[in-house]
Tab-separated table of C-alpha atoms in Angstrom:
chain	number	residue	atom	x	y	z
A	131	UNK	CA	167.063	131.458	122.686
A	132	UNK	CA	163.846	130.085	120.503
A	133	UNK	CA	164.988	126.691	118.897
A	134	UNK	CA	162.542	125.032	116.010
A	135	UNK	CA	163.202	121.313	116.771
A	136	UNK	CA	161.598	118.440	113.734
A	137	UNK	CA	161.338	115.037	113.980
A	138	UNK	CA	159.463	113.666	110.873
A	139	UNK	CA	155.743	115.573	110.653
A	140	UNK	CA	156.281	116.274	114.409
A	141	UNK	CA	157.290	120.484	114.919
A	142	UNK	CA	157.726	121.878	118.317
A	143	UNK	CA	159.756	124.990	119.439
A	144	UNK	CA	162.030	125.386	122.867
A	145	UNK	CA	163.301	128.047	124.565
A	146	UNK	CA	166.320	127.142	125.991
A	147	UNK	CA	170.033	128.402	127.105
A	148	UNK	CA	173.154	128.514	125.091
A	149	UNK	CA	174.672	126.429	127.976
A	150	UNK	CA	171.978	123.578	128.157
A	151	UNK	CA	173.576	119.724	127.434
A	152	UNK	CA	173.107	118.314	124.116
A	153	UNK	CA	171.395	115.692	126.643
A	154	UNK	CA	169.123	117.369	128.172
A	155	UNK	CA	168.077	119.112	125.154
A	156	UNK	CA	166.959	115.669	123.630
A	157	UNK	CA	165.622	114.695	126.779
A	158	UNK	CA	163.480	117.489	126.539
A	159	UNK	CA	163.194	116.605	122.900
A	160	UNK	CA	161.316	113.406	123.826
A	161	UNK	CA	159.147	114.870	126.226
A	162	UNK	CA	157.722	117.079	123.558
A	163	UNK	CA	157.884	114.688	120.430
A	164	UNK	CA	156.036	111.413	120.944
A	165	UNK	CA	157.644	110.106	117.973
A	166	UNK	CA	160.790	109.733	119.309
A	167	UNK	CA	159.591	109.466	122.982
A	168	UNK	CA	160.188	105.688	122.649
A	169	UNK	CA	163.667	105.720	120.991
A	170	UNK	CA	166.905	105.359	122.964
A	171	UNK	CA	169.483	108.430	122.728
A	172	UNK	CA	172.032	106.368	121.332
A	173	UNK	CA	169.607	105.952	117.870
A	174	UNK	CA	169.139	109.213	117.537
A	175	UNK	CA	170.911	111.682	115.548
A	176	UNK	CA	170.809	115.676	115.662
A	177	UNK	CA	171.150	117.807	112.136
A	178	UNK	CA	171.646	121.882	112.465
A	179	UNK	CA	173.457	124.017	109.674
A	180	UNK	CA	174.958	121.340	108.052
A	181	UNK	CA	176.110	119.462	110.894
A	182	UNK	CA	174.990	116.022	111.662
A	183	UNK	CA	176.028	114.471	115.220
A	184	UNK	CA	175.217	111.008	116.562
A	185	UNK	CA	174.386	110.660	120.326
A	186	UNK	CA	176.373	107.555	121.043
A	187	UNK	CA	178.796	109.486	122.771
A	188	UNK	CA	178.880	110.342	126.325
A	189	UNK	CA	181.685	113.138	126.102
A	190	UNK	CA	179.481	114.578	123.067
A	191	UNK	CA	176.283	114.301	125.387
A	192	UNK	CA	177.645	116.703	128.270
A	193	UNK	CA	178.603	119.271	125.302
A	194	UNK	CA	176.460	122.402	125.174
A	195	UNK	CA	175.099	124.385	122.750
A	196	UNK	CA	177.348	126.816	122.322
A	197	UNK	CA	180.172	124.131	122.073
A	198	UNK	CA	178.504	123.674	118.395
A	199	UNK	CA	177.748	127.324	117.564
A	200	UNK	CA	173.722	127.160	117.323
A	201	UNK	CA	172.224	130.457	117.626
A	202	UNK	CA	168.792	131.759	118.568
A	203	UNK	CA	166.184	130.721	115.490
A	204	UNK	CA	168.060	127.773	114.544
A	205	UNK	CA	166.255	124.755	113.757
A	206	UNK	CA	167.526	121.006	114.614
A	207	UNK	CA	166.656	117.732	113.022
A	208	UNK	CA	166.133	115.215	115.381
A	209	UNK	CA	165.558	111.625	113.528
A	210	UNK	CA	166.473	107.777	114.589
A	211	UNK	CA	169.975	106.450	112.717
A	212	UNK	CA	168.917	104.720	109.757
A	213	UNK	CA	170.697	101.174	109.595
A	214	UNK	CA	172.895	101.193	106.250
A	215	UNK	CA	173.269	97.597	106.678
A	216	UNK	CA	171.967	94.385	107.086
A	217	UNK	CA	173.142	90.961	108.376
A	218	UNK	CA	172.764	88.093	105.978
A	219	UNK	CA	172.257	84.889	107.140
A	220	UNK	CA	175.024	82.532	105.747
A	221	UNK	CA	174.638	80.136	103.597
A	222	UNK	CA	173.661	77.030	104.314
A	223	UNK	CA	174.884	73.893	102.417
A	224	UNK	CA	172.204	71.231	101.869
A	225	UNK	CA	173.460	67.897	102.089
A	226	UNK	CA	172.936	65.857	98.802
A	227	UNK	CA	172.174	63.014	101.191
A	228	UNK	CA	169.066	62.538	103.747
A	229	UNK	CA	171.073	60.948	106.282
A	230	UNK	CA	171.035	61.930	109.960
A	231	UNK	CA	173.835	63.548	109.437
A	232	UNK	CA	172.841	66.284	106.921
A	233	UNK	CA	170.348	67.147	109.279
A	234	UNK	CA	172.285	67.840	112.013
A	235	UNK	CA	174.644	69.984	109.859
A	236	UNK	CA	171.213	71.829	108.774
A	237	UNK	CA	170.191	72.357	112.148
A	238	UNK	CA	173.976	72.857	112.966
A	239	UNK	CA	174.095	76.335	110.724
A	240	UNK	CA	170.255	77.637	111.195
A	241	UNK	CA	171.384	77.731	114.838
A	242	UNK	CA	174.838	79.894	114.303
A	243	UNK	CA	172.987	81.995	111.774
A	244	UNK	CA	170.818	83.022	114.465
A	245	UNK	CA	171.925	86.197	116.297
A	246	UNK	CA	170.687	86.945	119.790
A	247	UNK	CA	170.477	90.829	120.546
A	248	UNK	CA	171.921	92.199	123.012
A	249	UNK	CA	169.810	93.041	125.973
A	250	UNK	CA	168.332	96.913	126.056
A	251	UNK	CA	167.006	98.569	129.026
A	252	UNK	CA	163.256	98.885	129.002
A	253	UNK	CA	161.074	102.147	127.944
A	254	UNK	CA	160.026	102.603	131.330
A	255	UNK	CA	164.254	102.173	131.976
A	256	UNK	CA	164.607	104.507	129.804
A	257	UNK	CA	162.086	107.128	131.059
A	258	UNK	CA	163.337	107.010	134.340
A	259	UNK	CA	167.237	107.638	133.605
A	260	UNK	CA	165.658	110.445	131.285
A	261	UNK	CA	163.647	112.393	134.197
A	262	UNK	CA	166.479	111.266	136.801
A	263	UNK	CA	169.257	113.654	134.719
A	264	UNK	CA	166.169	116.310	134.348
A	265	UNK	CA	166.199	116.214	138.126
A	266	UNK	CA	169.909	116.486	138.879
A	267	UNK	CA	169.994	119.463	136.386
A	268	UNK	CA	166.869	121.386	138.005
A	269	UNK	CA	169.494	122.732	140.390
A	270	UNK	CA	170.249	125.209	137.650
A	271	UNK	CA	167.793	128.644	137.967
A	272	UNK	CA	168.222	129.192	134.469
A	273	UNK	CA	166.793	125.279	133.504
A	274	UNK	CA	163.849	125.517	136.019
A	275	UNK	CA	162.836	128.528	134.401
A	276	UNK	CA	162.807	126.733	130.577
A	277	UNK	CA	160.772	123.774	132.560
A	278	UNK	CA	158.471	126.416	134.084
A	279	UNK	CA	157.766	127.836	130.812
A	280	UNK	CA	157.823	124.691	128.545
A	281	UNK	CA	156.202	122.212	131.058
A	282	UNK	CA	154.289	123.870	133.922
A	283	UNK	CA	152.916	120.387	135.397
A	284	UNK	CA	157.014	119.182	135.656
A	285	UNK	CA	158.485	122.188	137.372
A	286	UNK	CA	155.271	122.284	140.027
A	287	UNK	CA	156.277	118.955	140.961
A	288	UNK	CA	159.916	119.695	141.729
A	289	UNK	CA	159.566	122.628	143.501
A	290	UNK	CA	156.518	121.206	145.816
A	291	UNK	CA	159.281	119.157	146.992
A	292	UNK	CA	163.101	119.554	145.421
A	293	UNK	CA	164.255	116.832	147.488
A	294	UNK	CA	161.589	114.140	146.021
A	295	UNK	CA	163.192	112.493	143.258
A	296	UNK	CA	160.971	109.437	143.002
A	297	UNK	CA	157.702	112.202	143.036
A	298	UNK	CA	159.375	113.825	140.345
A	299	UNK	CA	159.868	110.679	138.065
A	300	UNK	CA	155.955	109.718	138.796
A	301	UNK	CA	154.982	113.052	137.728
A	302	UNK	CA	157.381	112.760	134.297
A	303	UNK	CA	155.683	109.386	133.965
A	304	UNK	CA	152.174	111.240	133.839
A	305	UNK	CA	152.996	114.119	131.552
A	306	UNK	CA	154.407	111.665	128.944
A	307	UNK	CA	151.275	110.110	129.064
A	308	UNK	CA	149.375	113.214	128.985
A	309	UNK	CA	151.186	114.061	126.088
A	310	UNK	CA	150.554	110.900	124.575
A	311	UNK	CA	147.120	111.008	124.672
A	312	UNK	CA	146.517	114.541	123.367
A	313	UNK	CA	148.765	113.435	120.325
A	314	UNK	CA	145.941	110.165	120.166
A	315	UNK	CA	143.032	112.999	120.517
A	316	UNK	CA	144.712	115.530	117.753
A	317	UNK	CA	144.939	112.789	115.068
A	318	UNK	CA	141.178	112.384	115.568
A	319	UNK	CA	138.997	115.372	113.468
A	320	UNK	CA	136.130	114.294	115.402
A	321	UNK	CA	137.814	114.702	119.155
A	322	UNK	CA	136.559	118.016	120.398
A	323	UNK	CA	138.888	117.583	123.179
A	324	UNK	CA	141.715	117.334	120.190
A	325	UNK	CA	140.654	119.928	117.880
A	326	UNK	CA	141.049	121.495	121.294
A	327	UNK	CA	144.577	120.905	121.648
A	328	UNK	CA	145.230	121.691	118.268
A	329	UNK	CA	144.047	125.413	118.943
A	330	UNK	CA	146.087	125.795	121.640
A	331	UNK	CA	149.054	124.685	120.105
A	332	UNK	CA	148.814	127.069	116.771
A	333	UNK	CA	148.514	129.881	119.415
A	334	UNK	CA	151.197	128.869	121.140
A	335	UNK	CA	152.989	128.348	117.637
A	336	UNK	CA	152.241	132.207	116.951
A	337	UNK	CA	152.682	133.628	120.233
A	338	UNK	CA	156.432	132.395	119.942
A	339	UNK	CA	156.133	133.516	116.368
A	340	UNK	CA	154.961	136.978	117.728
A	341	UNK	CA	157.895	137.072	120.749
A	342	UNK	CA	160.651	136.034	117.840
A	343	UNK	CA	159.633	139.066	116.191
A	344	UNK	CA	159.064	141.455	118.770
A	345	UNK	CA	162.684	140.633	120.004
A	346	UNK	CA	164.413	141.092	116.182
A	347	UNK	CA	162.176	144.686	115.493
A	348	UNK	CA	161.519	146.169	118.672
A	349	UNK	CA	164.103	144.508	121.225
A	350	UNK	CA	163.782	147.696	123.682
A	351	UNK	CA	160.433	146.382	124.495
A	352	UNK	CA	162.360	143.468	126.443
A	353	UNK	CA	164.579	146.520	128.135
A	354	UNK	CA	163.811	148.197	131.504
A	355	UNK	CA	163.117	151.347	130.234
A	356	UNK	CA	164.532	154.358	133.158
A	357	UNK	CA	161.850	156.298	133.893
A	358	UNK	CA	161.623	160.557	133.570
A	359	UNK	CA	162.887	162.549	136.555
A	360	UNK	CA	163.706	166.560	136.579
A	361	UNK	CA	165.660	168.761	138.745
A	362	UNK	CA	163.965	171.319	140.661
A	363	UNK	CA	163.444	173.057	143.987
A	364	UNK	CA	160.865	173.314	146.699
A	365	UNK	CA	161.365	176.184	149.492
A	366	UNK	CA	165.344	176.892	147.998
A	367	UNK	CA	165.421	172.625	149.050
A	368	UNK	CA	167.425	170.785	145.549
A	369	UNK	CA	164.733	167.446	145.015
A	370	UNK	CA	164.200	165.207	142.130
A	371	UNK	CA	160.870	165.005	140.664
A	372	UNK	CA	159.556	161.819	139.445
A	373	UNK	CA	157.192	162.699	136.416
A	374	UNK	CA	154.195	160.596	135.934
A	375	UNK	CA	151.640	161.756	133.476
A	376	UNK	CA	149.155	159.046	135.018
A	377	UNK	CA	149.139	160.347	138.623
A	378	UNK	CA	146.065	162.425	139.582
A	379	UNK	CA	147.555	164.010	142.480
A	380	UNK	CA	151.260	165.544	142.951
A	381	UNK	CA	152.525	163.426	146.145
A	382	UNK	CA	155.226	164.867	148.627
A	383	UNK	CA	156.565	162.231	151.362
A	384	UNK	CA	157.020	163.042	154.622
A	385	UNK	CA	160.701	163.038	154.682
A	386	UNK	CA	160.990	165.267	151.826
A	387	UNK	CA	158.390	167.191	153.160
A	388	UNK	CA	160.807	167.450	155.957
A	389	UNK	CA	164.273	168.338	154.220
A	390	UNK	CA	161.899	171.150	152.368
A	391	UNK	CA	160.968	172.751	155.874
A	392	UNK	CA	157.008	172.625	154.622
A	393	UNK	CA	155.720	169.855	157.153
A	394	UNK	CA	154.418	172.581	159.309
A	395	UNK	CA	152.117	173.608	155.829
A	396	UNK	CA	150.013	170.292	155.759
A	397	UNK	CA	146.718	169.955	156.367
A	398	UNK	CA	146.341	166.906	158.564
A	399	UNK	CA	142.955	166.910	158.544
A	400	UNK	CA	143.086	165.466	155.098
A	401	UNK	CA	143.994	161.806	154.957
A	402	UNK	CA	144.891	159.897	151.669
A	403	UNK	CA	145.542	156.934	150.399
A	404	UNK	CA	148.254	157.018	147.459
A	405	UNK	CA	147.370	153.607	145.142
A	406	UNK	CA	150.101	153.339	142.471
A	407	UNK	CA	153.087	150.718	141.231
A	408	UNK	CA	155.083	150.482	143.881
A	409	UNK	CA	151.794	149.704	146.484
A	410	UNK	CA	149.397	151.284	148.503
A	411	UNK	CA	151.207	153.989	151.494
A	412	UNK	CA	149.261	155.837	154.005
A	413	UNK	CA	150.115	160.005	153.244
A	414	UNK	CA	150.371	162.399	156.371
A	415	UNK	CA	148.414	164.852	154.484
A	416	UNK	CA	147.636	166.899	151.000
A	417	UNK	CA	150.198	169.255	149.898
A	418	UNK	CA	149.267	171.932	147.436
A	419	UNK	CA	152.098	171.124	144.620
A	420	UNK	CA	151.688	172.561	141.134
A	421	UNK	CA	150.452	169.956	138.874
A	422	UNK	CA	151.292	169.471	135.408
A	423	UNK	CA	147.854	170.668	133.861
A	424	UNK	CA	147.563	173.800	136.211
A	425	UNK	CA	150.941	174.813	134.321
A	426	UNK	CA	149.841	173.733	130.934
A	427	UNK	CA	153.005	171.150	130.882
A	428	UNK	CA	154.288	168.983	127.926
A	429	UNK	CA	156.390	165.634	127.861
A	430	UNK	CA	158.328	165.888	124.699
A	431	UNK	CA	160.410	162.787	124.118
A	432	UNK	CA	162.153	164.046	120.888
A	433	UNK	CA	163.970	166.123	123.237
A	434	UNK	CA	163.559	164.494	126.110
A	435	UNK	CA	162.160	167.771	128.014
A	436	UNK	CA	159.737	168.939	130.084
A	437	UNK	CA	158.292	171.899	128.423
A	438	UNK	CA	155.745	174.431	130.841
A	439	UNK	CA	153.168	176.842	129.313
A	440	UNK	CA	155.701	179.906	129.425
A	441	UNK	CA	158.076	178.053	126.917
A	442	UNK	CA	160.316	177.265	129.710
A	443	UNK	CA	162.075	173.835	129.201
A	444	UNK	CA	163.860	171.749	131.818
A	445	UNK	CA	166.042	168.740	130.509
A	446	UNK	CA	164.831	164.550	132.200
A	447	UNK	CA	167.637	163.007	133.902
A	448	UNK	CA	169.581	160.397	132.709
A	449	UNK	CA	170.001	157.525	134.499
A	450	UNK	CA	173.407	158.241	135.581
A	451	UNK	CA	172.668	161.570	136.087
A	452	UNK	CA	169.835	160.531	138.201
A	453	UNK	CA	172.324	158.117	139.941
A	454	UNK	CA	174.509	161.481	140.818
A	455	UNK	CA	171.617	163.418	142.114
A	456	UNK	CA	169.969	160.601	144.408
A	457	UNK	CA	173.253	160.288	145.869
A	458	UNK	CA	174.255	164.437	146.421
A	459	UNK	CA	170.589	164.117	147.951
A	460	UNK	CA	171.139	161.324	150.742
A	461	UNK	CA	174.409	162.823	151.670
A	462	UNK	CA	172.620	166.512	151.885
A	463	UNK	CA	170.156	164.642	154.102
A	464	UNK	CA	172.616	162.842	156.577
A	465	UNK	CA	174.297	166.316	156.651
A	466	UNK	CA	171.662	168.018	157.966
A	467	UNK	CA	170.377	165.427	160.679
A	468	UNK	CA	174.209	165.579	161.837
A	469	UNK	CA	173.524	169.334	162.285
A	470	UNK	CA	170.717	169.256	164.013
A	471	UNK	CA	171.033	166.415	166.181
């Protein structure tokens, strides 16, 4: 599913699974937005349909995102927790006197009212445990394919060597980077290395804008569509006809060639070379099939027929119907070689 994820002026769009981790989501997150690159999970917070969830849990990070209902199109806030709060520095009571004593009761309080933060790992700490859990979850088909598709440089690095966690964590060092400095280049009008970049991410921005609407108005494009067979018969033989409008020349294999008892009819002095879809095959030979424009033929997909010159019409096969016949046909087949071997 196509996620719109914001974090201040910064706008990016993922395409992730409804089973990723809310952690790996944000790692991801980071990778894309430099403005949040630098801060650690636990400041940040996600907002989606009302709901606002602080990553300062570790049960809440291995949650996915169906575990908080987000759908395809959905669009997630990610911003740093803003600090309600702040620590005042007690009072301190002046001594009336200026006696040695007053000053060590100055010094005494400036020195309590001082707190020392705790220790944080580092941002190159941070990177690391960040590409480490991208690693570990790289096992997953379904989350190489979003790196393949989202970042190209990452997923070539893993799969030159899926073993190499330290290359892997170089090469996430580098396209952080990388992504840092095109952000640098973008912000300048005069970069034409930037302006660039900038192209190429407003066509990114509508091919996804083009793919979210293909898949809303015209989802069968995304849908193998079966292709158009018909029954019919060659020397009193049942065989299923593939119909292709494109082909220039009807095409008989050798084996059905056989079943139909017409192998003795070719011509071998005639050698093709059939160049289509499925490859390039050697044929035995040219067999004189009827071809749709010698019989003035018509595909009519309203009715899903194939119509001939005379008006006669013979119904496509469905695919289960198709399934039915391919099978009656092998077992006709084994039948026969049983008979005459």
């Amino acid at each position: 599913m196509q996620l719109t994820i914001i974090a201040g002026d910064d706008i990016s769009s993922l395409e992730v699974g409804a089973d990723i981790e809310i952690e790996i989501l944000v790692s991801l997150c980071k990778i894309e937005l430099v403005s949040i690159a630098d801060i650690p999970l636990e400041q940040l917070q996600l907002t989606f349909n009302g709901q606002k969830i602080v990553l300062n849990s570790s049960d809440l990070l291995k949650k996915q995102l169906k575990d908080f209902n987000i759908k395809d199109g959905d669009a997630i806030h990610v911003e740093k927790i803003k600090q309600t709060a702040k620590k005042t520095i007690p009072p301190i009571n002046f001594p009336t006197s200026s006696t040695s004593t007053g000053l060590s009761s100055i010094i005494s309080n400036l020195v309590k009212s001082i707190k020392v933060p705790t220790k944080r790992p580092s941002e190159d700490s941070q990177d690391r445990i960040m590409a480490e859990r991208i690693f570990d979850s790289l096992s997953e088909p379904v989350r190489l394919d979003f790196l393949r598709a989202n970042f190209p440089e990452l997923a070539a690095a893993y799969e030159a060597n899926p073993t190499d966690k330290e290359a892997f964590v170089t090469a996430f060092y580098q396209s952080k980077k990388e992504l840092a400095r095109k952000e640098r280049l973008m912000m300048d009008e005069t970069s034409e290395e930037g302006q660039r970049y900038v192209a190429e991410l407003i066509e990114r921005q509508n091919i996804d804008f083009m793919h979210n609407f293909a898949m809303e108005h015209m989802p069968e494009a995304f849908i193998p569509v079966h292709m158009l067979y018909i029954r019919m018969k060659i020397n009193n033989c049942p065989v299923i006809a593939f119909i292709d409008s494109g082909a220039q020349t009807s095409i008989l294999s050798e084996s059905c060639a056989k079943r139909c008892n017409v192998l003795r009819m070719v011509d071998k002095r005639i050698r093709v070379q059939a160049v289509g879809i499925g490859g390039n095959q050697k044929m035995l030979g040219r067999f004189g099939l009827s071809t749709l424009l010698r019989h003035k033929c018509s595909i009519d997909l309203v009715k899903m027929v194939l119509r001939f010159g005379d008006g006669t019409e013979t119904p496509f096969l469905s695919e289960a119907e198709f399934q039915r016949e391919k099978e009656a046909v092998v077992l006709s087949d084994i039948a026969n070689n049983e008979k005459t071997g």
